[in-house]
Amino acid sequence: GKETVARAIHAASLRARGPLVIVDCKAVPANVVDSELFGHVKGAFPGAFAEKSGRMLQADMGTLVLDEIAALPRSTQETLDRVLATGEVRPVGCNGSSSLDGPLIATTSAPSVTDMGFSSTRLIATPSPPLPESFNQMLGERICATVVNLPPLRERSGDIPALARHLLQRFAEQELVPPLSIGNDALAVLMRYGWPGNVRQLAGVLFRAALQCEGTSLTADHFPHIAIQSRFSGRRSDQSPDITKASADAAMGGPQLTLYRPDGHVRSMEELEADIIRLAIGHYRGRMTEVARRLGIGRSTLYRKL
């Protein structure tokens, strides 16, 4: 989801050691959102009995994530636009301002994803209806310098097998359920469904099935409701993507190493070795020490081959 991508951007940035502050704009009441974001001084309004540091200042030297930025009131959008333009934030009721140093990542369910910032700012979005007319157009232009669309799960069904295995492993690590595997028949059922709730819905379905599983592996019999809905649902958002049997089999079987060229000849050792290294880096999620150890080579040798 969008928040996962935002966390990944922060973790990969030069400010990964700084704080990561996430604000759910839909969950903050409109009458206190300015205080929540920008802070306030004592006596700024009734009930302001003490000075408060806003979330933007708390994220200084780190990363601020504004989840569902389109939910902010129009007046707050205008203030935020000035903050992004000047790099200065003024708490409510304060005559002075403070400088900010750090990126802002804004997410929205509107149809664009962007990189923007004090020094850099990102807006991550999923395809959906356009930004509402009430959204500040100046702020919209400022946050839409670079656009990245996160496709819904139904448009990337080939990710479902890897996601399902990852989620089951995470449930087991959290000691919520025993370690479980998942069969190809179950994966085929999951891949045919449209997942209007995306990865969050997939996680919920897997967790419920894992709780009811009495064996060591999930099968298609553990997902009868998904099989029925994928077959009979007429909702447009529930339609499964067109996937070929070959693409489904490849996704369920995991990454493959191709031994032959299209002309039928065997590929060179150098090409095969490069593929093995790429697969290992993906499998161990970029942990190069682990990659080198599993491949039986030193880190310096691994970097030289890269």
C-alpha positions as YAML, in Angstrom:
chain: A
units: angstrom
residues:
- id: 1
  name: GLY
  ca: [0.00, 0.00, 0.00]
- id: 2
  name: LYS
  ca: [0.87, 3.69, -0.08]
- id: 3
  name: GLU
  ca: [2.13, 3.79, 3.49]
- id: 4
  name: THR
  ca: [4.41, 0.82, 2.85]
- id: 5
  name: VAL
  ca: [5.95, 2.63, -0.12]
- id: 6
  name: ALA
  ca: [6.34, 5.78, 1.98]
- id: 7
  name: ARG
  ca: [8.16, 3.82, 4.67]
- id: 8
  name: ALA
  ca: [10.41, 2.26, 2.03]
- id: 9
  name: ILE
  ca: [11.29, 5.69, 0.61]
- id: 10
  name: HIS
  ca: [12.22, 6.91, 4.09]
- id: 11
  name: ALA
  ca: [14.27, 3.79, 4.83]
- id: 12
  name: ALA
  ca: [16.20, 4.18, 1.56]
- id: 13
  name: SER
  ca: [16.82, 7.90, 2.01]
- id: 14
  name: LEU
  ca: [19.77, 9.71, 3.55]
- id: 15
  name: ARG
  ca: [17.44, 10.64, 6.44]
- id: 16
  name: ALA
  ca: [16.64, 7.06, 7.42]
- id: 17
  name: ARG
  ca: [18.15, 7.65, 10.88]
- id: 18
  name: GLY
  ca: [15.81, 10.60, 11.43]
- id: 19
  name: PRO
  ca: [12.22, 10.33, 12.68]
- id: 20
  name: LEU
  ca: [9.40, 9.04, 10.50]
- id: 21
  name: VAL
  ca: [6.17, 10.85, 11.47]
- id: 22
  name: ILE
  ca: [2.89, 9.65, 9.92]
- id: 23
  name: VAL
  ca: [-0.32, 11.72, 10.11]
- id: 24
  name: ASP
  ca: [-3.67, 10.28, 9.00]
- id: 25
  name: CYS
  ca: [-5.37, 13.41, 7.66]
- id: 26
  name: LYS
  ca: [-8.78, 11.71, 7.61]
- id: 27
  name: ALA
  ca: [-8.58, 10.89, 11.31]
- id: 28
  name: VAL
  ca: [-7.71, 14.40, 12.57]
- id: 29
  name: PRO
  ca: [-10.75, 16.67, 13.26]
- id: 30
  name: ALA
  ca: [-10.85, 19.75, 11.05]
- id: 31
  name: ASN
  ca: [-10.89, 22.14, 14.04]
- id: 32
  name: VAL
  ca: [-7.54, 20.89, 15.39]
- id: 33
  name: VAL
  ca: [-5.70, 19.86, 12.23]
- id: 34
  name: ASP
  ca: [-3.70, 23.12, 12.05]
- id: 35
  name: SER
  ca: [-2.53, 22.64, 15.63]
- id: 36
  name: GLU
  ca: [-1.69, 19.00, 14.91]
- id: 37
  name: LEU
  ca: [0.42, 19.82, 11.86]
- id: 38
  name: PHE
  ca: [1.95, 23.19, 12.69]
- id: 39
  name: GLY
  ca: [1.74, 23.29, 16.50]
- id: 40
  name: HIS
  ca: [0.49, 26.13, 18.69]
- id: 41
  name: VAL
  ca: [1.61, 28.39, 21.51]
- id: 42
  name: LYS
  ca: [0.05, 28.61, 24.95]
- id: 43
  name: GLY
  ca: [-3.24, 30.53, 24.87]
- id: 44
  name: ALA
  ca: [-3.52, 30.48, 21.07]
- id: 45
  name: PHE
  ca: [-7.14, 29.30, 21.39]
- id: 46
  name: PRO
  ca: [-9.49, 28.09, 24.14]
- id: 47
  name: GLY
  ca: [-8.07, 24.88, 25.58]
- id: 48
  name: ALA
  ca: [-4.45, 25.61, 24.53]
- id: 49
  name: PHE
  ca: [-3.10, 25.37, 28.09]
- id: 50
  name: ALA
  ca: [0.46, 24.55, 26.99]
- id: 51
  name: GLU
  ca: [2.70, 24.99, 23.99]
- id: 52
  name: LYS
  ca: [2.60, 22.15, 21.47]
- id: 53
  name: SER
  ca: [5.13, 21.19, 18.83]
- id: 54
  name: GLY
  ca: [3.46, 20.31, 15.52]
- id: 55
  name: ARG
  ca: [4.04, 17.10, 13.61]
- id: 56
  name: MET
  ca: [5.95, 18.97, 10.92]
- id: 57
  name: LEU
  ca: [8.53, 20.18, 13.43]
- id: 58
  name: GLN
  ca: [8.66, 16.74, 15.04]
- id: 59
  name: ALA
  ca: [9.67, 15.35, 11.65]
- id: 60
  name: ASP
  ca: [12.52, 17.86, 11.22]
- id: 61
  name: MET
  ca: [15.68, 16.10, 9.89]
- id: 62
  name: GLY
  ca: [13.46, 13.10, 9.16]
- id: 63
  name: THR
  ca: [10.39, 12.41, 7.01]
- id: 64
  name: LEU
  ca: [6.77, 13.50, 7.41]
- id: 65
  name: VAL
  ca: [4.05, 11.37, 5.82]
- id: 66
  name: LEU
  ca: [0.63, 12.97, 5.28]
- id: 67
  name: ASP
  ca: [-1.73, 10.09, 4.56]
- id: 68
  name: GLU
  ca: [-4.74, 11.10, 2.40]
- id: 69
  name: ILE
  ca: [-3.71, 14.73, 1.98]
- id: 70
  name: ALA
  ca: [-6.91, 15.48, 0.02]
- id: 71
  name: ALA
  ca: [-8.85, 15.19, 3.31]
- id: 72
  name: LEU
  ca: [-7.24, 18.38, 4.68]
- id: 73
  name: PRO
  ca: [-9.51, 21.45, 4.96]
- id: 74
  name: ARG
  ca: [-9.04, 24.11, 2.28]
- id: 75
  name: SER
  ca: [-7.52, 26.62, 4.73]
- id: 76
  name: THR
  ca: [-5.00, 24.06, 5.94]
- id: 77
  name: GLN
  ca: [-4.07, 23.27, 2.34]
- id: 78
  name: GLU
  ca: [-3.31, 26.96, 1.76]
- id: 79
  name: THR
  ca: [-1.12, 27.09, 4.87]
- id: 80
  name: LEU
  ca: [0.66, 23.90, 3.84]
- id: 81
  name: ASP
  ca: [1.30, 25.36, 0.39]
- id: 82
  name: ARG
  ca: [3.01, 28.38, 1.99]
- id: 83
  name: VAL
  ca: [5.09, 26.09, 4.23]
- id: 84
  name: LEU
  ca: [6.29, 24.07, 1.23]
- id: 85
  name: ALA
  ca: [7.04, 27.24, -0.72]
- id: 86
  name: THR
  ca: [9.06, 28.93, 2.05]
- id: 87
  name: GLY
  ca: [10.33, 26.03, 4.16]
- id: 88
  name: GLU
  ca: [9.11, 27.93, 7.24]
- id: 89
  name: VAL
  ca: [6.37, 26.77, 9.60]
- id: 90
  name: ARG
  ca: [4.51, 29.11, 11.97]
- id: 91
  name: PRO
  ca: [2.67, 27.57, 14.94]
- id: 92
  name: VAL
  ca: [-0.90, 28.74, 15.57]
- id: 93
  name: GLY
  ca: [-0.85, 31.99, 17.57]
- id: 94
  name: CYS
  ca: [2.89, 32.53, 17.11]
- id: 95
  name: ASN
  ca: [4.43, 35.57, 15.40]
- id: 96
  name: GLY
  ca: [7.69, 33.79, 14.60]
- id: 97
  name: SER
  ca: [8.47, 30.79, 12.44]
- id: 98
  name: SER
  ca: [10.85, 27.84, 12.36]
- id: 99
  name: SER
  ca: [12.80, 26.44, 9.43]
- id: 100
  name: LEU
  ca: [12.17, 22.89, 8.31]
- id: 101
  name: ASP
  ca: [14.73, 20.51, 6.84]
- id: 102
  name: GLY
  ca: [13.32, 17.27, 5.57]
- id: 103
  name: PRO
  ca: [11.09, 15.70, 2.93]
- id: 104
  name: LEU
  ca: [7.33, 15.46, 3.01]
- id: 105
  name: ILE
  ca: [5.60, 12.39, 1.61]
- id: 106
  name: ALA
  ca: [1.91, 12.90, 0.93]
- id: 107
  name: THR
  ca: [-0.39, 10.04, -0.04]
- id: 108
  name: THR
  ca: [-3.84, 10.15, -1.58]
- id: 109
  name: SER
  ca: [-6.36, 7.85, -3.20]
- id: 110
  name: ALA
  ca: [-6.64, 10.41, -5.99]
- id: 111
  name: PRO
  ca: [-5.06, 9.45, -9.33]
- id: 112
  name: SER
  ca: [-1.51, 10.74, -9.08]
- id: 113
  name: VAL
  ca: [1.65, 10.09, -7.14]
- id: 114
  name: THR
  ca: [4.30, 12.71, -6.79]
- id: 115
  name: ASP
  ca: [7.71, 13.70, -5.57]
- id: 116
  name: MET
  ca: [7.78, 17.09, -3.88]
- id: 117
  name: GLY
  ca: [9.35, 18.71, -0.88]
- id: 118
  name: PHE
  ca: [11.06, 21.23, 1.29]
- id: 119
  name: SER
  ca: [14.15, 19.84, -0.35]
- id: 120
  name: SER
  ca: [12.00, 17.06, -1.82]
- id: 121
  name: THR
  ca: [8.36, 16.09, -1.37]
- id: 122
  name: ARG
  ca: [6.48, 13.02, -2.55]
- id: 123
  name: LEU
  ca: [2.81, 12.47, -3.25]
- id: 124
  name: ILE
  ca: [1.90, 8.82, -3.59]
- id: 125
  name: ALA
  ca: [-1.53, 8.00, -4.97]
- id: 126
  name: THR
  ca: [-3.62, 5.16, -6.28]
- id: 127
  name: PRO
  ca: [-5.90, 5.43, -9.33]
- id: 128
  name: SER
  ca: [-9.34, 6.76, -8.36]
- id: 129
  name: PRO
  ca: [-11.55, 9.80, -9.07]
- id: 130
  name: PRO
  ca: [-9.68, 13.10, -9.67]
- id: 131
  name: LEU
  ca: [-8.72, 15.43, -6.85]
- id: 132
  name: PRO
  ca: [-11.84, 17.26, -5.65]
- id: 133
  name: GLU
  ca: [-12.45, 20.80, -6.87]
- id: 134
  name: SER
  ca: [-12.08, 21.99, -3.26]
- id: 135
  name: PHE
  ca: [-8.42, 20.90, -3.29]
- id: 136
  name: ASN
  ca: [-6.03, 23.85, -3.46]
- id: 137
  name: GLN
  ca: [-4.77, 23.95, -7.04]
- id: 138
  name: MET
  ca: [-1.49, 25.64, -6.10]
- id: 139
  name: LEU
  ca: [-0.75, 22.89, -3.60]
- id: 140
  name: GLY
  ca: [-1.80, 20.29, -6.16]
- id: 141
  name: GLU
  ca: [0.68, 21.67, -8.70]
- id: 142
  name: ARG
  ca: [3.42, 21.87, -6.07]
- id: 143
  name: ILE
  ca: [3.09, 18.24, -5.04]
- id: 144
  name: CYS
  ca: [2.76, 16.82, -8.54]
- id: 145
  name: ALA
  ca: [6.30, 17.30, -9.81]
- id: 146
  name: THR
  ca: [6.86, 13.55, -10.21]
- id: 147
  name: VAL
  ca: [3.96, 11.11, -10.53]
- id: 148
  name: VAL
  ca: [4.06, 7.44, -9.48]
- id: 149
  name: ASN
  ca: [0.88, 5.37, -9.72]
- id: 150
  name: LEU
  ca: [0.44, 2.39, -7.41]
- id: 151
  name: PRO
  ca: [-1.77, -0.05, -9.34]
- id: 152
  name: PRO
  ca: [-4.50, -1.91, -7.42]
- id: 153
  name: LEU
  ca: [-3.86, -5.55, -6.57]
- id: 154
  name: ARG
  ca: [-6.25, -6.77, -9.29]
- id: 155
  name: GLU
  ca: [-3.89, -5.27, -11.90]
- id: 156
  name: ARG
  ca: [-0.85, -7.12, -10.53]
- id: 157
  name: SER
  ca: [-2.19, -10.55, -9.69]
- id: 158
  name: GLY
  ca: [1.25, -12.00, -10.33]
- id: 159
  name: ASP
  ca: [2.31, -10.45, -7.01]
- id: 160
  name: ILE
  ca: [-0.28, -12.40, -5.03]
- id: 161
  name: PRO
  ca: [1.73, -15.63, -4.51]
- id: 162
  name: ALA
  ca: [4.74, -13.76, -3.10]
- id: 163
  name: LEU
  ca: [2.48, -11.49, -1.01]
- id: 164
  name: ALA
  ca: [0.53, -14.45, 0.36]
- id: 165
  name: ARG
  ca: [3.69, -16.30, 1.42]
- id: 166
  name: HIS
  ca: [5.13, -13.13, 2.96]
- id: 167
  name: LEU
  ca: [1.95, -12.40, 4.94]
- id: 168
  name: LEU
  ca: [1.71, -15.97, 6.25]
- id: 169
  name: GLN
  ca: [5.35, -15.82, 7.31]
- id: 170
  name: ARG
  ca: [4.74, -12.52, 9.09]
- id: 171
  name: PHE
  ca: [1.71, -13.92, 10.93]
- id: 172
  name: ALA
  ca: [3.86, -16.84, 12.09]
- id: 173
  name: GLU
  ca: [6.70, -14.57, 13.21]
- id: 174
  name: GLN
  ca: [4.19, -12.56, 15.25]
- id: 175
  name: GLU
  ca: [3.02, -15.87, 16.77]
- id: 176
  name: LEU
  ca: [-0.55, -15.22, 15.65]
- id: 177
  name: VAL
  ca: [-0.83, -18.55, 13.82]
- id: 178
  name: PRO
  ca: [1.43, -21.60, 13.35]
- id: 179
  name: PRO
  ca: [3.78, -21.60, 10.33]
- id: 180
  name: LEU
  ca: [1.74, -22.49, 7.24]
- id: 181
  name: SER
  ca: [2.44, -23.03, 3.56]
- id: 182
  name: ILE
  ca: [-0.05, -22.37, 0.76]
- id: 183
  name: GLY
  ca: [-0.75, -24.62, -2.19]
- id: 184
  name: ASN
  ca: [-0.95, -23.68, -5.85]
- id: 185
  name: ASP
  ca: [-4.67, -24.51, -5.93]
- id: 186
  name: ALA
  ca: [-5.28, -21.89, -3.24]
- id: 187
  name: LEU
  ca: [-3.07, -19.36, -5.00]
- id: 188
  name: ALA
  ca: [-5.01, -19.91, -8.22]
- id: 189
  name: VAL
  ca: [-8.25, -19.06, -6.39]
- id: 190
  name: LEU
  ca: [-6.73, -15.92, -4.88]
- id: 191
  name: MET
  ca: [-5.33, -14.78, -8.24]
- id: 192
  name: ARG
  ca: [-8.76, -14.99, -9.91]
- id: 193
  name: TYR
  ca: [-10.34, -12.60, -7.42]
- id: 194
  name: GLY
  ca: [-10.45, -8.82, -7.95]
- id: 195
  name: TRP
  ca: [-9.49, -7.68, -4.39]
- id: 196
  name: PRO
  ca: [-11.36, -4.36, -4.11]
- id: 197
  name: GLY
  ca: [-9.73, -3.99, -0.67]
- id: 198
  name: ASN
  ca: [-6.23, -4.58, -2.10]
- id: 199
  name: VAL
  ca: [-3.44, -5.98, 0.09]
- id: 200
  name: ARG
  ca: [-5.24, -5.18, 3.36]
- id: 201
  name: GLN
  ca: [-8.17, -7.35, 2.27]
- id: 202
  name: LEU
  ca: [-5.80, -10.12, 1.16]
- id: 203
  name: ALA
  ca: [-4.11, -10.07, 4.57]
- id: 204
  name: GLY
  ca: [-7.47, -10.33, 6.34]
- id: 205
  name: VAL
  ca: [-8.60, -13.26, 4.18]
- id: 206
  name: LEU
  ca: [-5.34, -15.13, 4.74]
- id: 207
  name: PHE
  ca: [-5.43, -14.51, 8.48]
- id: 208
  name: ARG
  ca: [-8.98, -15.85, 8.81]
- id: 209
  name: ALA
  ca: [-8.10, -18.92, 6.75]
- id: 210
  name: ALA
  ca: [-4.96, -19.52, 8.82]
- id: 211
  name: LEU
  ca: [-6.95, -19.39, 12.06]
- id: 212
  name: GLN
  ca: [-9.32, -22.07, 10.74]
- id: 213
  name: CYS
  ca: [-6.61, -24.28, 9.22]
- id: 214
  name: GLU
  ca: [-6.07, -27.55, 11.11]
- id: 215
  name: GLY
  ca: [-3.22, -28.77, 8.91]
- id: 216
  name: THR
  ca: [0.11, -27.34, 7.80]
- id: 217
  name: SER
  ca: [-0.94, -25.93, 4.41]
- id: 218
  name: LEU
  ca: [-3.74, -23.74, 3.06]
- id: 219
  name: THR
  ca: [-5.69, -25.17, 0.14]
- id: 220
  name: ALA
  ca: [-8.47, -23.91, -2.12]
- id: 221
  name: ASP
  ca: [-10.99, -25.39, 0.32]
- id: 222
  name: HIS
  ca: [-10.00, -22.71, 2.85]
- id: 223
  name: PHE
  ca: [-11.23, -19.93, 0.50]
- id: 224
  name: PRO
  ca: [-14.73, -20.98, -0.63]
- id: 225
  name: HIS
  ca: [-16.16, -17.46, -0.30]
- id: 226
  name: ILE
  ca: [-13.39, -16.04, -2.52]
- id: 227
  name: ALA
  ca: [-14.00, -18.71, -5.15]
- id: 228
  name: ILE
  ca: [-17.74, -17.96, -5.19]
- id: 229
  name: GLN
  ca: [-17.32, -14.18, -5.31]
- id: 230
  name: SER
  ca: [-14.73, -14.31, -8.09]
- id: 231
  name: ARG
  ca: [-17.08, -16.44, -10.17]
- id: 232
  name: PHE
  ca: [-20.40, -14.68, -9.67]
- id: 233
  name: SER
  ca: [-19.61, -11.10, -8.64]
- id: 234
  name: GLY
  ca: [-20.70, -8.53, -11.19]
- id: 235
  name: ARG
  ca: [-19.04, -5.54, -9.55]
- id: 236
  name: ARG
  ca: [-16.60, -3.82, -11.84]
- id: 237
  name: SER
  ca: [-14.14, -3.34, -8.99]
- id: 238
  name: ASP
  ca: [-14.20, -7.09, -8.37]
- id: 239
  name: GLN
  ca: [-13.34, -8.24, -11.85]
- id: 240
  name: SER
  ca: [-10.17, -10.24, -11.98]
- id: 241
  name: PRO
  ca: [-7.50, -9.31, -14.55]
- id: 242
  name: ASP
  ca: [-6.89, -11.33, -17.67]
- id: 243
  name: ILE
  ca: [-3.96, -13.61, -16.87]
- id: 244
  name: THR
  ca: [-2.64, -16.44, -18.96]
- id: 245
  name: LYS
  ca: [-2.01, -19.88, -17.49]
- id: 246
  name: ALA
  ca: [1.69, -19.47, -18.22]
- id: 247
  name: SER
  ca: [1.91, -16.21, -16.29]
- id: 248
  name: ALA
  ca: [-0.05, -17.69, -13.38]
- id: 249
  name: ASP
  ca: [2.14, -20.80, -13.26]
- id: 250
  name: ALA
  ca: [5.27, -18.66, -13.40]
- id: 251
  name: ALA
  ca: [4.06, -16.46, -10.56]
- id: 252
  name: MET
  ca: [3.08, -19.40, -8.36]
- id: 253
  name: GLY
  ca: [6.31, -21.24, -9.03]
- id: 254
  name: GLY
  ca: [8.51, -18.29, -8.11]
- id: 255
  name: PRO
  ca: [11.46, -16.94, -10.12]
- id: 256
  name: GLN
  ca: [12.85, -19.22, -12.79]
- id: 257
  name: LEU
  ca: [16.34, -19.56, -14.24]
- id: 258
  name: THR
  ca: [16.38, -19.96, -18.01]
- id: 259
  name: LEU
  ca: [19.09, -22.31, -19.22]
- id: 260
  name: TYR
  ca: [18.57, -22.00, -22.98]
- id: 261
  name: ARG
  ca: [18.60, -19.11, -25.43]
- id: 262
  name: PRO
  ca: [15.64, -18.57, -27.78]
- id: 263
  name: ASP
  ca: [17.68, -20.24, -30.56]
- id: 264
  name: GLY
  ca: [17.98, -23.42, -28.46]
- id: 265
  name: HIS
  ca: [21.65, -23.03, -27.47]
- id: 266
  name: VAL
  ca: [22.78, -23.07, -23.84]
- id: 267
  name: ARG
  ca: [23.42, -19.65, -22.30]
- id: 268
  name: SER
  ca: [26.92, -18.73, -21.16]
- id: 269
  name: MET
  ca: [28.14, -19.23, -17.59]
- id: 270
  name: GLU
  ca: [28.51, -15.46, -17.20]
- id: 271
  name: GLU
  ca: [24.84, -14.88, -18.07]
- id: 272
  name: LEU
  ca: [23.65, -17.68, -15.78]
- id: 273
  name: GLU
  ca: [25.79, -16.40, -12.92]
- id: 274
  name: ALA
  ca: [24.38, -12.89, -13.38]
- id: 275
  name: ASP
  ca: [20.82, -14.24, -13.21]
- id: 276
  name: ILE
  ca: [21.59, -16.26, -10.06]
- id: 277
  name: ILE
  ca: [23.04, -13.18, -8.35]
- id: 278
  name: ARG
  ca: [19.99, -11.08, -9.30]
- id: 279
  name: LEU
  ca: [17.61, -13.75, -8.00]
- id: 280
  name: ALA
  ca: [19.58, -14.05, -4.75]
- id: 281
  name: ILE
  ca: [19.55, -10.28, -4.19]
- id: 282
  name: GLY
  ca: [15.79, -10.21, -4.70]
- id: 283
  name: HIS
  ca: [15.22, -13.27, -2.50]
- id: 284
  name: TYR
  ca: [17.24, -11.86, 0.41]
- id: 285
  name: ARG
  ca: [15.87, -8.33, -0.13]
- id: 286
  name: GLY
  ca: [19.20, -6.67, -0.84]
- id: 287
  name: ARG
  ca: [21.00, -7.95, 2.28]
- id: 288
  name: MET
  ca: [24.35, -8.27, 0.54]
- id: 289
  name: THR
  ca: [26.15, -10.02, 3.40]
- id: 290
  name: GLU
  ca: [23.48, -12.73, 3.41]
- id: 291
  name: VAL
  ca: [23.57, -12.94, -0.40]
- id: 292
  name: ALA
  ca: [27.34, -13.45, -0.40]
- id: 293
  name: ARG
  ca: [27.15, -16.04, 2.40]
- id: 294
  name: ARG
  ca: [24.43, -18.05, 0.68]
- id: 295
  name: LEU
  ca: [26.27, -17.95, -2.66]
- id: 296
  name: GLY
  ca: [29.49, -19.02, -0.95]
- id: 297
  name: ILE
  ca: [31.54, -16.01, -2.05]
- id: 298
  name: GLY
  ca: [33.03, -13.00, -0.29]
- id: 299
  name: ARG
  ca: [31.35, -9.59, -0.26]
- id: 300
  name: SER
  ca: [34.22, -8.08, -2.27]
- id: 301
  name: THR
  ca: [33.80, -10.80, -4.90]
- id: 302
  name: LEU
  ca: [30.06, -10.18, -5.00]
- id: 303
  name: TYR
  ca: [30.51, -6.43, -5.54]
- id: 304
  name: ARG
  ca: [33.16, -7.07, -8.20]
- id: 305
  name: LYS
  ca: [30.76, -9.35, -10.08]
- id: 306
  name: LEU
  ca: [28.01, -6.76, -9.78]
...
